[in-house]
CSV table of C-alpha atoms and ligand atoms in Angstrom, one decimal:
chain,number,residue,atom,x,y,z
A,1,UNK,CA,145.8,89.3,99.4
A,2,UNK,CA,142.5,90.7,98.0
A,3,UNK,CA,139.7,91.6,100.1
A,4,UNK,CA,135.6,91.3,99.3
A,5,UNK,CA,133.4,93.0,101.7
A,6,UNK,CA,130.0,91.8,102.7
A,7,UNK,CA,127.4,93.5,104.0
A,8,UNK,CA,123.9,93.9,105.3
A,9,UNK,CA,122.0,96.5,106.3
A,10,UNK,CA,119.3,97.0,109.0
A,11,UNK,CA,117.3,99.5,108.5
A,12,UNK,CA,114.4,101.2,111.0
A,13,UNK,CA,111.8,103.5,109.4
A,14,UNK,CA,109.3,105.7,111.3
A,15,UNK,CA,105.9,104.7,110.1
A,16,UNK,CA,103.9,108.1,109.4
A,17,UNK,CA,100.8,107.1,111.5
A,18,UNK,CA,98.8,109.9,113.1
A,19,UNK,CA,99.2,107.6,116.5
A,20,UNK,CA,101.1,105.4,118.1
A,21,UNK,CA,101.6,101.8,117.8
A,22,UNK,CA,99.6,100.5,121.0
A,23,UNK,CA,98.2,103.9,122.5
A,24,UNK,CA,96.3,106.7,121.0
A,25,UNK,CA,99.0,109.3,121.8
A,26,UNK,CA,100.0,111.6,119.1
A,27,UNK,CA,103.2,110.8,117.3
A,28,UNK,CA,103.8,114.3,116.0
A,29,UNK,CA,107.2,114.9,115.8
A,30,UNK,CA,108.9,118.4,118.0
A,31,UNK,CA,106.2,118.7,120.8
A,32,UNK,CA,107.7,119.6,124.2
A,33,UNK,CA,108.9,116.5,126.2
A,34,UNK,CA,107.1,113.9,127.9
A,35,UNK,CA,103.8,115.7,126.5
A,36,UNK,CA,102.7,112.8,124.3
A,37,UNK,CA,102.7,110.1,126.6
A,38,UNK,CA,100.3,107.8,128.4
A,39,UNK,CA,100.3,105.0,131.0
A,40,UNK,CA,100.6,102.7,127.8
A,41,UNK,CA,103.0,103.9,126.2
A,42,UNK,CA,104.6,104.9,129.6
A,43,UNK,CA,104.6,101.1,130.7
A,44,UNK,CA,102.8,101.7,133.8
A,45,UNK,CA,101.6,98.6,135.4
A,46,UNK,CA,98.2,97.1,134.5
A,47,UNK,CA,97.8,98.6,131.2
A,48,UNK,CA,97.3,96.7,127.8
A,49,UNK,CA,98.2,97.4,124.4
A,50,UNK,CA,95.9,97.4,121.3
A,51,UNK,CA,97.6,97.3,117.8
A,52,UNK,CA,97.3,100.4,115.7
A,53,UNK,CA,95.8,98.9,112.3
A,54,UNK,CA,97.3,101.3,110.3
A,55,UNK,CA,100.7,100.2,111.3
A,56,UNK,CA,99.5,96.6,110.1
A,57,UNK,CA,98.3,98.3,106.8
A,58,UNK,CA,101.7,100.2,106.3
A,59,UNK,CA,103.8,97.2,106.9
A,60,UNK,CA,101.8,95.3,104.4
A,61,UNK,CA,102.0,98.1,101.9
A,62,UNK,CA,106.0,97.6,102.6
A,63,UNK,CA,106.1,94.1,102.2
A,64,UNK,CA,104.0,93.8,98.7
A,65,UNK,CA,106.6,96.5,97.2
A,66,UNK,CA,109.5,94.1,98.0
A,67,UNK,CA,107.9,91.0,97.1
A,68,UNK,CA,107.5,89.7,100.5
A,69,UNK,CA,106.1,86.2,101.5
A,70,UNK,CA,103.4,87.6,103.6
A,71,UNK,CA,102.8,85.7,106.9
A,72,UNK,CA,99.3,85.2,107.8
A,73,UNK,CA,100.0,84.9,111.3
A,74,UNK,CA,102.2,86.9,112.8
A,75,UNK,CA,103.4,87.4,116.6
A,76,UNK,CA,104.5,90.1,119.0
A,77,UNK,CA,107.5,89.9,121.4
A,78,UNK,CA,109.0,91.2,124.5
A,79,UNK,CA,112.9,92.1,123.4
A,80,UNK,CA,114.1,92.6,127.8
A,81,UNK,CA,117.0,95.3,128.1
A,82,UNK,CA,117.5,98.0,130.6
A,83,UNK,CA,118.3,101.2,129.3
A,84,UNK,CA,117.0,104.7,130.5
A,85,UNK,CA,115.0,105.7,127.4
A,86,UNK,CA,112.8,102.3,127.6
A,87,UNK,CA,110.5,102.3,130.5
A,88,UNK,CA,108.5,99.0,130.3
A,89,UNK,CA,112.1,97.1,130.2
A,90,UNK,CA,111.4,95.7,127.0
A,91,UNK,CA,110.5,96.5,123.8
A,92,UNK,CA,107.6,95.0,121.4
A,93,UNK,CA,109.0,93.5,118.5
A,94,UNK,CA,108.3,90.5,116.0
A,95,UNK,CA,110.6,88.0,116.6
A,96,UNK,CA,109.9,84.3,115.6
A,97,UNK,CA,107.2,85.2,113.3
A,98,UNK,CA,107.6,88.5,111.6
A,99,UNK,CA,104.8,89.6,109.3
A,100,UNK,CA,107.1,89.1,106.2
A,101,UNK,CA,110.4,87.5,104.9
A,102,UNK,CA,111.6,86.6,101.7
A,103,UNK,CA,111.8,89.9,99.7
A,104,UNK,CA,114.0,92.1,97.2
A,105,UNK,CA,114.8,95.2,95.8
A,106,UNK,CA,116.9,95.6,92.8
A,107,UNK,CA,119.7,98.5,92.9
A,108,UNK,CA,121.8,100.0,89.7
A,109,UNK,CA,125.4,98.7,90.4
A,110,UNK,CA,128.3,98.7,88.0
A,111,UNK,CA,126.3,99.5,85.3
A,112,UNK,CA,123.8,96.8,85.6
A,113,UNK,CA,121.3,95.6,87.8
A,114,UNK,CA,121.7,93.6,91.1
A,115,UNK,CA,119.1,92.0,93.5
A,116,UNK,CA,119.5,92.7,97.2
A,117,UNK,CA,117.4,90.5,99.3
A,118,UNK,CA,115.0,90.7,102.4
A,119,UNK,CA,115.5,88.9,104.8
A,120,UNK,CA,112.6,90.2,106.9
A,121,UNK,CA,110.4,93.2,107.6
A,122,UNK,CA,109.1,93.4,111.1
A,123,UNK,CA,106.8,96.1,113.1
A,124,UNK,CA,108.5,97.2,116.8
A,125,UNK,CA,107.7,100.1,118.9
A,126,UNK,CA,110.7,103.3,118.8
A,127,UNK,CA,112.5,103.8,122.8
A,128,UNK,CA,112.2,107.4,124.0
A,129,UNK,CA,115.3,109.6,123.4
A,130,UNK,CA,117.7,110.1,126.0
A,131,UNK,CA,119.1,114.4,125.8
A,132,UNK,CA,122.1,114.8,127.1
A,133,UNK,CA,123.6,117.7,129.3
A,134,UNK,CA,126.6,119.5,127.8
A,135,UNK,CA,127.3,121.0,131.0
A,136,UNK,CA,126.2,118.8,133.5
A,137,UNK,CA,126.9,114.7,134.4
A,138,UNK,CA,123.2,114.5,133.6
A,139,UNK,CA,120.9,113.0,131.0
A,140,UNK,CA,117.2,113.8,130.0
A,141,UNK,CA,114.5,111.4,129.1
A,142,UNK,CA,112.0,112.3,126.5
A,143,UNK,CA,109.5,109.7,125.9
A,144,UNK,CA,107.5,111.1,123.3
A,145,UNK,CA,108.7,108.7,120.9
A,146,UNK,CA,108.2,105.7,123.2
A,147,UNK,CA,105.8,103.9,120.9
A,148,UNK,CA,106.4,105.4,117.8
A,149,UNK,CA,105.5,102.5,115.0
A,150,UNK,CA,108.8,101.3,113.3
A,151,UNK,CA,108.9,98.8,110.8
A,152,UNK,CA,112.7,97.4,110.6
A,153,UNK,CA,113.8,95.6,107.2
A,154,UNK,CA,117.0,93.3,107.4
A,155,UNK,CA,118.8,92.9,104.4
A,156,UNK,CA,120.2,89.9,103.0
A,157,UNK,CA,124.4,90.0,103.4
A,158,UNK,CA,124.1,90.9,99.5
A,159,UNK,CA,125.9,94.0,99.5
A,160,UNK,CA,129.5,94.5,98.3
A,161,UNK,CA,130.5,98.2,98.3
A,162,UNK,CA,129.4,100.9,99.8
A,163,UNK,CA,128.2,102.5,96.9
A,164,UNK,CA,126.2,99.3,96.6
A,165,UNK,CA,124.7,100.3,100.2
A,166,UNK,CA,124.0,103.9,99.2
A,167,UNK,CA,122.4,102.8,96.1
A,168,UNK,CA,119.9,100.3,98.2
A,169,UNK,CA,118.9,102.6,100.6
A,170,UNK,CA,118.1,105.6,98.6
A,171,UNK,CA,115.9,102.6,96.6
A,172,UNK,CA,114.4,101.7,99.6
A,173,UNK,CA,113.8,105.7,101.2
A,174,UNK,CA,112.2,105.7,97.3
A,175,UNK,CA,109.9,103.3,97.8
A,176,UNK,CA,109.1,104.0,101.8
A,177,UNK,CA,107.9,107.5,100.3
A,178,UNK,CA,105.9,106.4,97.1
A,179,UNK,CA,103.9,104.4,99.4
A,180,UNK,CA,103.4,107.4,101.7
A,181,UNK,CA,103.9,105.5,104.5
A,182,UNK,CA,107.7,107.1,106.2
A,183,UNK,CA,109.1,110.4,105.4
A,184,UNK,CA,112.6,108.8,105.2
A,185,UNK,CA,114.4,112.2,106.5
A,186,UNK,CA,117.9,110.3,108.0
A,187,UNK,CA,119.0,113.6,109.5
A,188,UNK,CA,115.6,113.6,111.8
A,189,UNK,CA,116.0,109.9,112.7
A,190,UNK,CA,112.5,108.9,110.3
A,191,UNK,CA,115.2,106.5,108.1
A,192,UNK,CA,117.3,105.1,110.4
A,193,UNK,CA,120.5,102.4,109.4
A,194,UNK,CA,122.7,99.9,111.3
A,195,UNK,CA,124.9,98.5,108.7
A,196,UNK,CA,127.0,94.9,109.1
A,197,UNK,CA,130.2,94.8,107.9
A,198,UNK,CA,132.6,91.6,107.3
A,199,UNK,CA,135.8,91.0,104.9
A,200,UNK,CA,136.4,87.3,103.6
A,201,UNK,CA,139.2,86.7,100.5
A,202,UNK,CA,138.0,86.8,97.5
A,203,UNK,CA,136.4,83.9,96.0
A,204,UNK,CA,135.7,82.4,99.5
A,205,UNK,CA,132.2,81.0,100.2
A,206,UNK,CA,132.4,81.4,104.0
A,207,UNK,CA,131.6,84.8,105.9
A,208,UNK,CA,133.9,86.3,108.1
A,209,UNK,CA,133.5,87.7,111.8
A,210,UNK,CA,131.1,90.9,111.2
A,211,UNK,CA,131.0,94.0,113.3
A,212,UNK,CA,127.8,96.0,113.1
A,213,UNK,CA,128.1,99.9,113.0
A,214,UNK,CA,125.3,102.0,114.8
A,215,UNK,CA,124.8,106.0,114.7
A,216,UNK,CA,125.1,106.3,110.4
A,217,UNK,CA,122.4,109.5,110.6
A,218,UNK,CA,122.9,111.2,106.5
A,219,UNK,CA,123.6,108.3,103.4
A,220,UNK,CA,126.8,110.5,103.4
A,221,UNK,CA,127.8,109.1,106.5
A,222,UNK,CA,126.7,106.1,105.7
A,223,UNK,CA,129.4,105.1,102.8
A,224,UNK,CA,131.7,107.0,104.4
A,225,UNK,CA,131.1,105.0,107.6
A,226,UNK,CA,131.4,101.4,105.6
A,227,UNK,CA,134.4,102.8,103.8
A,228,UNK,CA,136.6,103.3,106.7
A,229,UNK,CA,135.4,99.8,108.7
A,230,UNK,CA,136.3,98.0,105.4
A,231,UNK,CA,139.9,99.2,105.7
A,232,UNK,CA,140.2,99.1,109.5
A,233,UNK,CA,139.0,95.3,109.2
A,234,UNK,CA,141.4,94.8,106.1
A,235,UNK,CA,144.8,96.4,108.1
A,236,UNK,CA,143.7,93.7,111.1
A,237,UNK,CA,143.4,91.2,108.6
A,238,UNK,CA,146.7,91.9,106.3
A,239,UNK,CA,148.5,91.7,109.6
A,240,UNK,CA,147.2,88.3,110.7
A,241,UNK,CA,145.2,89.4,113.4
A,242,UNK,CA,141.4,88.5,113.9
A,243,UNK,CA,138.2,91.1,113.9
A,244,UNK,CA,136.2,91.0,116.9
A,245,UNK,CA,132.7,90.6,116.6
A,246,UNK,CA,131.4,93.9,117.9
A,247,UNK,CA,129.0,97.0,117.8
A,248,UNK,CA,130.6,99.9,116.3
A,249,UNK,CA,129.6,103.6,116.8
A,250,UNK,CA,130.6,106.1,113.7
A,251,UNK,CA,131.9,109.2,114.7
A,252,UNK,CA,131.4,111.7,111.9
A,253,UNK,CA,133.7,114.9,113.5
A,254,UNK,CA,136.6,111.9,113.8
A,255,UNK,CA,135.7,110.2,110.8
A,256,UNK,CA,136.2,106.9,112.7
A,257,UNK,CA,134.7,104.0,114.1
A,258,UNK,CA,135.0,102.7,118.0
A,259,UNK,CA,133.7,100.3,119.8
A,260,UNK,CA,130.7,100.6,121.7
A,261,UNK,CA,130.0,96.9,123.4
A,262,UNK,CA,130.7,93.5,122.3
A,263,UNK,CA,127.8,92.3,120.0
A,264,UNK,CA,124.8,90.8,122.1
A,265,UNK,CA,123.3,87.8,121.0
A,266,UNK,CA,119.8,87.1,120.2
A,267,UNK,CA,119.6,85.1,123.9
A,268,UNK,CA,120.6,88.2,125.6
A,269,UNK,CA,117.4,89.5,124.9
A,270,UNK,CA,115.3,86.9,126.5
A,271,UNK,CA,112.6,87.3,123.8
A,272,UNK,CA,108.9,86.2,124.3
A,273,UNK,CA,106.0,85.9,123.2
A,274,UNK,CA,104.0,89.1,124.3
A,275,UNK,CA,101.1,87.5,126.3
A,276,UNK,CA,99.4,91.3,126.3
A,277,UNK,CA,98.7,90.7,122.5
A,278,UNK,CA,97.3,88.1,120.6
A,279,UNK,CA,98.7,86.4,117.3
A,280,UNK,CA,98.0,88.6,114.3
A,281,UNK,CA,95.8,87.3,111.8
A,282,UNK,CA,95.7,89.1,108.4
A,283,UNK,CA,93.2,87.1,105.7
A,284,UNK,CA,94.2,87.3,101.6
A,285,UNK,CA,91.3,89.8,101.2
A,286,UNK,CA,93.5,92.8,103.5
A,287,UNK,CA,96.5,91.5,101.4
A,288,UNK,CA,94.6,91.9,97.8
A,289,UNK,CA,93.5,95.1,98.8
A,290,UNK,CA,96.6,96.4,99.4
A,291,UNK,CA,98.1,94.8,96.4
A,292,UNK,CA,95.8,96.2,94.5
A,293,UNK,CA,95.9,99.9,95.4
A,294,UNK,CA,99.7,99.8,95.2
A,295,UNK,CA,100.6,103.4,93.4
A,296,UNK,CA,103.0,102.7,90.4
A,297,UNK,CA,106.5,101.8,92.2
A,298,UNK,CA,110.2,103.9,91.1
A,299,UNK,CA,111.4,100.9,88.7
A,300,UNK,CA,108.0,100.8,87.1
A,301,UNK,CA,107.9,104.2,86.9
A,302,UNK,CA,111.2,104.8,85.3
A,303,UNK,CA,111.0,101.8,82.8
A,304,UNK,CA,107.4,104.1,82.0
A,305,UNK,CA,109.6,107.1,81.6
A,306,UNK,CA,111.7,105.6,79.1
A,307,UNK,CA,109.2,104.2,77.2
A,308,UNK,CA,106.8,106.8,77.4
A,309,UNK,CA,108.8,109.6,76.7
A,310,UNK,CA,112.0,108.3,75.2
A,311,UNK,CA,114.1,109.5,77.9
A,312,UNK,CA,117.8,107.5,78.6
A,313,UNK,CA,117.9,105.5,81.8
A,314,UNK,CA,119.5,107.8,83.5
A,315,UNK,CA,117.3,111.0,83.4
A,316,UNK,CA,114.8,108.5,83.9
A,317,UNK,CA,116.2,107.1,87.0
A,318,UNK,CA,116.6,110.9,88.0
A,319,UNK,CA,113.6,111.9,87.7
A,320,UNK,CA,111.4,109.0,89.3
A,321,UNK,CA,114.2,109.4,93.0
A,322,UNK,CA,110.9,111.1,94.4
A,323,UNK,CA,107.3,111.1,93.6
A,324,UNK,CA,107.1,114.8,93.6
A,325,UNK,CA,110.0,115.1,90.9
A,326,UNK,CA,108.5,112.9,89.1
A,327,UNK,CA,104.8,114.3,88.8
A,328,UNK,CA,106.3,117.9,88.1
A,329,UNK,CA,108.0,116.7,85.4
A,330,UNK,CA,104.7,115.0,84.2
A,331,UNK,CA,102.8,118.0,84.6
A,332,UNK,CA,105.0,119.8,82.6
A,333,UNK,CA,105.1,117.5,79.8
A,334,UNK,CA,101.3,118.3,80.0
A,335,UNK,CA,102.2,121.3,78.4
A,336,UNK,CA,104.8,120.9,76.6
A,337,UNK,CA,105.9,117.9,74.5
A,338,UNK,CA,109.6,117.8,74.6
A,339,UNK,CA,110.3,115.6,77.6
A,340,UNK,CA,114.2,115.4,76.9
A,341,UNK,CA,114.5,119.7,77.0
A,342,UNK,CA,112.3,120.1,80.0
A,343,UNK,CA,114.0,116.9,82.2
A,344,UNK,CA,117.3,118.8,80.7
A,345,UNK,CA,116.2,122.0,82.5
A,346,UNK,CA,114.7,120.3,86.0
A,347,UNK,CA,117.9,118.3,86.3
A,348,UNK,CA,120.1,121.0,85.3
A,349,UNK,CA,118.2,124.6,86.3
A,350,UNK,CA,115.6,123.7,88.8
A,351,UNK,CA,117.2,121.5,91.1
A,352,UNK,CA,120.0,123.6,91.2
A,353,UNK,CA,118.0,126.1,92.0
A,354,UNK,CA,115.8,124.3,94.6
A,355,UNK,CA,119.3,123.1,96.5
A,356,UNK,CA,120.6,126.3,96.6
A,357,UNK,CA,117.7,127.7,98.0
A,358,UNK,CA,117.2,124.7,100.2
A,359,UNK,CA,113.8,124.0,99.1
A,360,UNK,CA,112.3,121.0,97.9
A,361,UNK,CA,109.9,120.5,94.7
A,362,UNK,CA,107.3,120.8,96.3
A,363,UNK,CA,107.4,124.3,97.1
A,364,UNK,CA,109.5,125.0,94.1
A,365,UNK,CA,109.1,128.8,93.2
A,366,UNK,CA,109.1,128.1,89.4
A,367,UNK,CA,105.6,126.2,88.9
A,368,UNK,CA,105.5,122.9,86.4
A,369,UNK,CA,103.4,125.0,84.2
A,370,UNK,CA,105.4,128.3,84.1
A,371,UNK,CA,108.5,125.9,83.5
A,372,UNK,CA,106.9,124.9,80.4
A,373,UNK,CA,105.9,128.0,79.3
A,374,UNK,CA,108.9,129.0,79.4
A,375,UNK,CA,110.5,125.8,77.1
A,376,UNK,CA,107.8,127.0,74.5
A,377,UNK,CA,108.8,130.4,74.1
A,378,UNK,CA,112.0,128.8,73.5
A,379,UNK,CA,111.2,126.6,70.7
A,380,UNK,CA,108.4,128.9,69.3
A,381,UNK,CA,112.0,131.1,68.9
A,382,UNK,CA,110.5,134.1,70.7
A,383,UNK,CA,113.7,133.9,73.3
A,384,UNK,CA,117.2,132.5,72.7
A,385,UNK,CA,118.1,129.6,75.1
A,386,UNK,CA,120.7,132.4,76.8
A,387,UNK,CA,117.9,134.9,77.6
A,388,UNK,CA,115.4,131.8,79.0
A,389,UNK,CA,118.3,131.7,81.7
A,390,UNK,CA,117.7,135.4,82.3
A,391,UNK,CA,113.8,134.9,81.9
A,392,UNK,CA,114.2,131.6,84.8
A,393,UNK,CA,115.7,133.5,87.2
A,394,UNK,CA,113.1,136.3,86.9
A,395,UNK,CA,110.5,133.5,87.1
A,396,UNK,CA,111.9,132.2,90.6
A,397,UNK,CA,112.1,135.6,92.1
A,398,UNK,CA,108.9,136.7,91.1
A,399,UNK,CA,106.9,134.0,90.0
A,400,UNK,CA,105.5,135.4,87.0
A,401,UNK,CA,104.9,133.2,84.0
A,402,UNK,CA,107.5,133.8,81.7
A,403,UNK,CA,105.7,135.2,79.0
A,404,UNK,CA,104.7,138.0,81.5
A,405,UNK,CA,108.1,138.8,82.0
A,406,UNK,CA,109.4,138.4,78.4
A,407,UNK,CA,106.9,141.3,77.3
A,408,UNK,CA,107.6,143.4,80.4
A,409,UNK,CA,111.8,143.8,79.8
A,410,UNK,CA,110.9,144.1,75.8
A,411,UNK,CA,113.4,140.8,75.9
A,412,UNK,CA,111.5,139.3,72.4
A,413,UNK,CA,114.2,137.9,70.3
A,414,UNK,CA,115.5,139.8,67.2
A,415,UNK,CA,114.7,137.7,64.3
A,416,UNK,CA,114.2,140.6,62.1
A,417,UNK,CA,116.6,140.2,59.1
A,418,UNK,CA,117.3,143.8,59.0
A,419,UNK,CA,117.6,144.6,62.7
A,420,UNK,CA,120.6,142.0,62.9
A,421,UNK,CA,121.8,143.0,59.5
A,422,UNK,CA,122.2,146.5,61.1
A,423,UNK,CA,123.6,145.1,64.0
A,424,UNK,CA,126.4,143.1,62.2
A,425,UNK,CA,127.2,146.0,59.5
A,426,UNK,CA,127.6,148.2,62.7
A,427,UNK,CA,130.2,145.3,64.0
A,428,UNK,CA,131.8,145.1,61.1
A,429,UNK,CA,132.6,148.7,60.2
A,430,UNK,CA,134.1,149.1,64.0
A,431,UNK,CA,136.4,146.5,63.9
A,432,UNK,CA,138.3,146.7,60.4
A,433,UNK,CA,141.2,145.0,62.3
A,434,UNK,CA,139.5,141.7,62.9
A,435,UNK,CA,137.7,141.4,59.6
A,436,UNK,CA,141.2,141.8,57.9
A,437,UNK,CA,142.6,139.0,60.2
A,438,UNK,CA,139.4,136.9,59.3
A,439,UNK,CA,139.4,137.4,55.6
A,440,UNK,CA,142.9,136.4,56.1
A,441,UNK,CA,141.9,133.1,57.4
A,442,UNK,CA,142.1,133.5,61.3
A,443,UNK,CA,138.2,131.8,61.0
A,444,UNK,CA,138.5,131.3,64.9
A,445,UNK,CA,137.4,134.9,65.0
A,446,UNK,CA,134.2,134.3,63.9
A,447,UNK,CA,133.4,133.8,67.7
A,448,UNK,CA,134.5,137.2,68.7
A,449,UNK,CA,132.3,138.5,65.7
A,450,UNK,CA,129.0,136.8,67.1
A,451,UNK,CA,129.9,137.9,70.7
A,452,UNK,CA,130.0,141.3,69.7
A,453,UNK,CA,126.7,141.3,67.1
A,454,UNK,CA,124.8,139.6,70.4
A,455,UNK,CA,126.1,142.5,72.5
A,456,UNK,CA,125.0,144.8,70.4
A,457,UNK,CA,121.5,143.7,70.0
A,458,UNK,CA,121.6,142.9,74.3
A,459,UNK,CA,121.9,138.8,73.6
A,460,UNK,CA,118.5,139.3,71.5
A,461,UNK,CA,119.8,138.3,68.5
A,462,UNK,CA,118.4,135.2,66.9
A,463,UNK,CA,122.0,133.2,67.4
A,464,UNK,CA,121.5,130.7,64.0
A,465,UNK,CA,120.7,134.2,61.9
A,466,UNK,CA,123.7,135.9,63.5
A,467,UNK,CA,125.8,133.6,62.3
A,468,UNK,CA,124.5,133.3,58.9
A,469,UNK,CA,124.4,136.9,58.0
A,470,UNK,CA,128.0,137.3,59.2
A,471,UNK,CA,128.8,134.3,57.1
A,472,UNK,CA,127.5,136.3,54.3
A,473,UNK,CA,129.1,139.6,54.6
A,474,UNK,CA,133.0,138.6,55.7
A,475,UNK,CA,132.7,135.8,53.0
A,476,UNK,CA,132.9,132.1,54.2
B,501,ADP,P1,121.2,90.6,114.3
B,501,ADP,O1,119.9,91.1,114.7
B,501,ADP,O2,122.2,90.1,115.9
B,501,ADP,O3,122.0,91.9,114.1
B,501,ADP,P2,121.1,89.0,112.5
B,501,ADP,O4,121.5,87.5,112.0
B,501,ADP,O5,119.6,89.6,112.0
B,501,ADP,O6,121.5,89.5,113.6
B,501,ADP,O7,121.6,90.1,111.0
B,501,ADP,C1,121.5,91.0,110.9
B,501,ADP,C2,122.5,92.1,109.7
B,501,ADP,O8,123.6,91.4,109.2
B,501,ADP,C3,121.7,91.0,108.4
B,501,ADP,O9,121.2,92.5,107.5
B,501,ADP,C4,122.7,90.3,108.0
B,501,ADP,O10,122.5,90.3,106.3
B,501,ADP,C5,123.8,91.0,108.2
B,501,ADP,N1,125.0,89.3,108.1
B,501,ADP,C6,125.1,88.6,108.7
B,501,ADP,N2,126.4,88.2,108.6
B,501,ADP,C7,126.7,89.2,108.2
B,501,ADP,C8,128.3,88.7,107.5
B,501,ADP,N3,129.0,87.7,108.2
B,501,ADP,N4,128.5,89.7,107.2
B,501,ADP,C9,128.1,91.0,107.0
B,501,ADP,N5,126.7,91.2,107.2
B,501,ADP,C10,126.0,90.3,108.3
B,502,MG,MG1,121.7,93.7,114.1
B,503,ZN,ZN1,100.6,106.6,124.5
């Protein structure tokens, strides 16, 4: 039996507003527990919520960026449930009339492109946080997060594999970050994802019973957890069993999912329109302004990089994966014309260094201007590519421009024919056995001679010239 996975994702993105969605409390992360709270977000009786306009503005940006249809009138509803992190006993969310519906994002899949539908985007408030005491049977409630604005982005069940799920999430996150509305940090919980997964026999139209996975708090875990869940469901079905519709939790330590609770249905939540909040009316002038002010988005930027810099698709994708990285590349490109060389140095060397140092491109120890300066020295034949790596490491450590390091350390490439000639002569005289073997036909020894000359010149000889002079002297 061949099964096909059907996956739909629900993403919660925390919006980067200064204040909460219905009160003026700060959204700042990491404050002492219960210091960013007020009667409104604590759910005291008799208070009234007031909608933060910035939240609507941000939700609109995402709706426009993903091609959604925007509702001129949308509404807030109360989603009722009891949990200690929810002081009001209900969460204010949008239900029947969300702000946006029917959008899509495009991902790369199996070497081509694939559209993933977006069912809806709605605004809601976050709940508080429970901190479980590891030593006693006790939990502490921190309500600083209560009322932090979120958008929930619900996908159509268009995703077919863990890899597609990962690609979709990375694309969503990139868009949110380009729009500057969410920092997209999965580990810190500002970008969270629940995955709905079911299997069906290949070729079958109807969907199978799904489970919903929660607690997926890193990109690596999302793909692993989905993979595990697909296998689990597959073995149930192969043995003739039935998948139970339920909510499951991913345990990153055991690498397994386990049942958390039976799946709740919408009617369990007793949704009803929040009588304290007016219907939200968005006029077309507002939508038009958001459209006009939309920045260049990842897909557009990728296409432009391919066009403008003649970069291969993969390189362009890589460079535009974040706005900051693409900005860094473009700044380099204003100082140095060879885009492919810049790209190779950024993706091959600089990103490796940043990764090792736990840094991001915004605080790169090598500036865009200095990286371009280094590449210029290589292309002008002032230093060899090999020395360039040494200079790069020095730049990363000291922050100095390449030129200064090369001058200070005397690393200028030797292109003086007589100097290289002398070094070649010395090597030939010092290795009579190898010379004899080479001349008897062992041409592989060329590498040995080049290495010796480089050693002799402390890596500074121009490799092309070394090769040429060696060939001349040794005879073909
Ligand atoms: P709920 O809010 O109860 O989880 P929704 O109907 O809003 O339910 O669906 C949530 C997500 O589940 C959506 O992303 C949707 O694409 C996905 N989904 C719905 N049915 C299936 C299914 N049979 N298999 C996999 N995903 C599904
Ligand atoms: Mg759900
Ligand atoms: Zn408050």
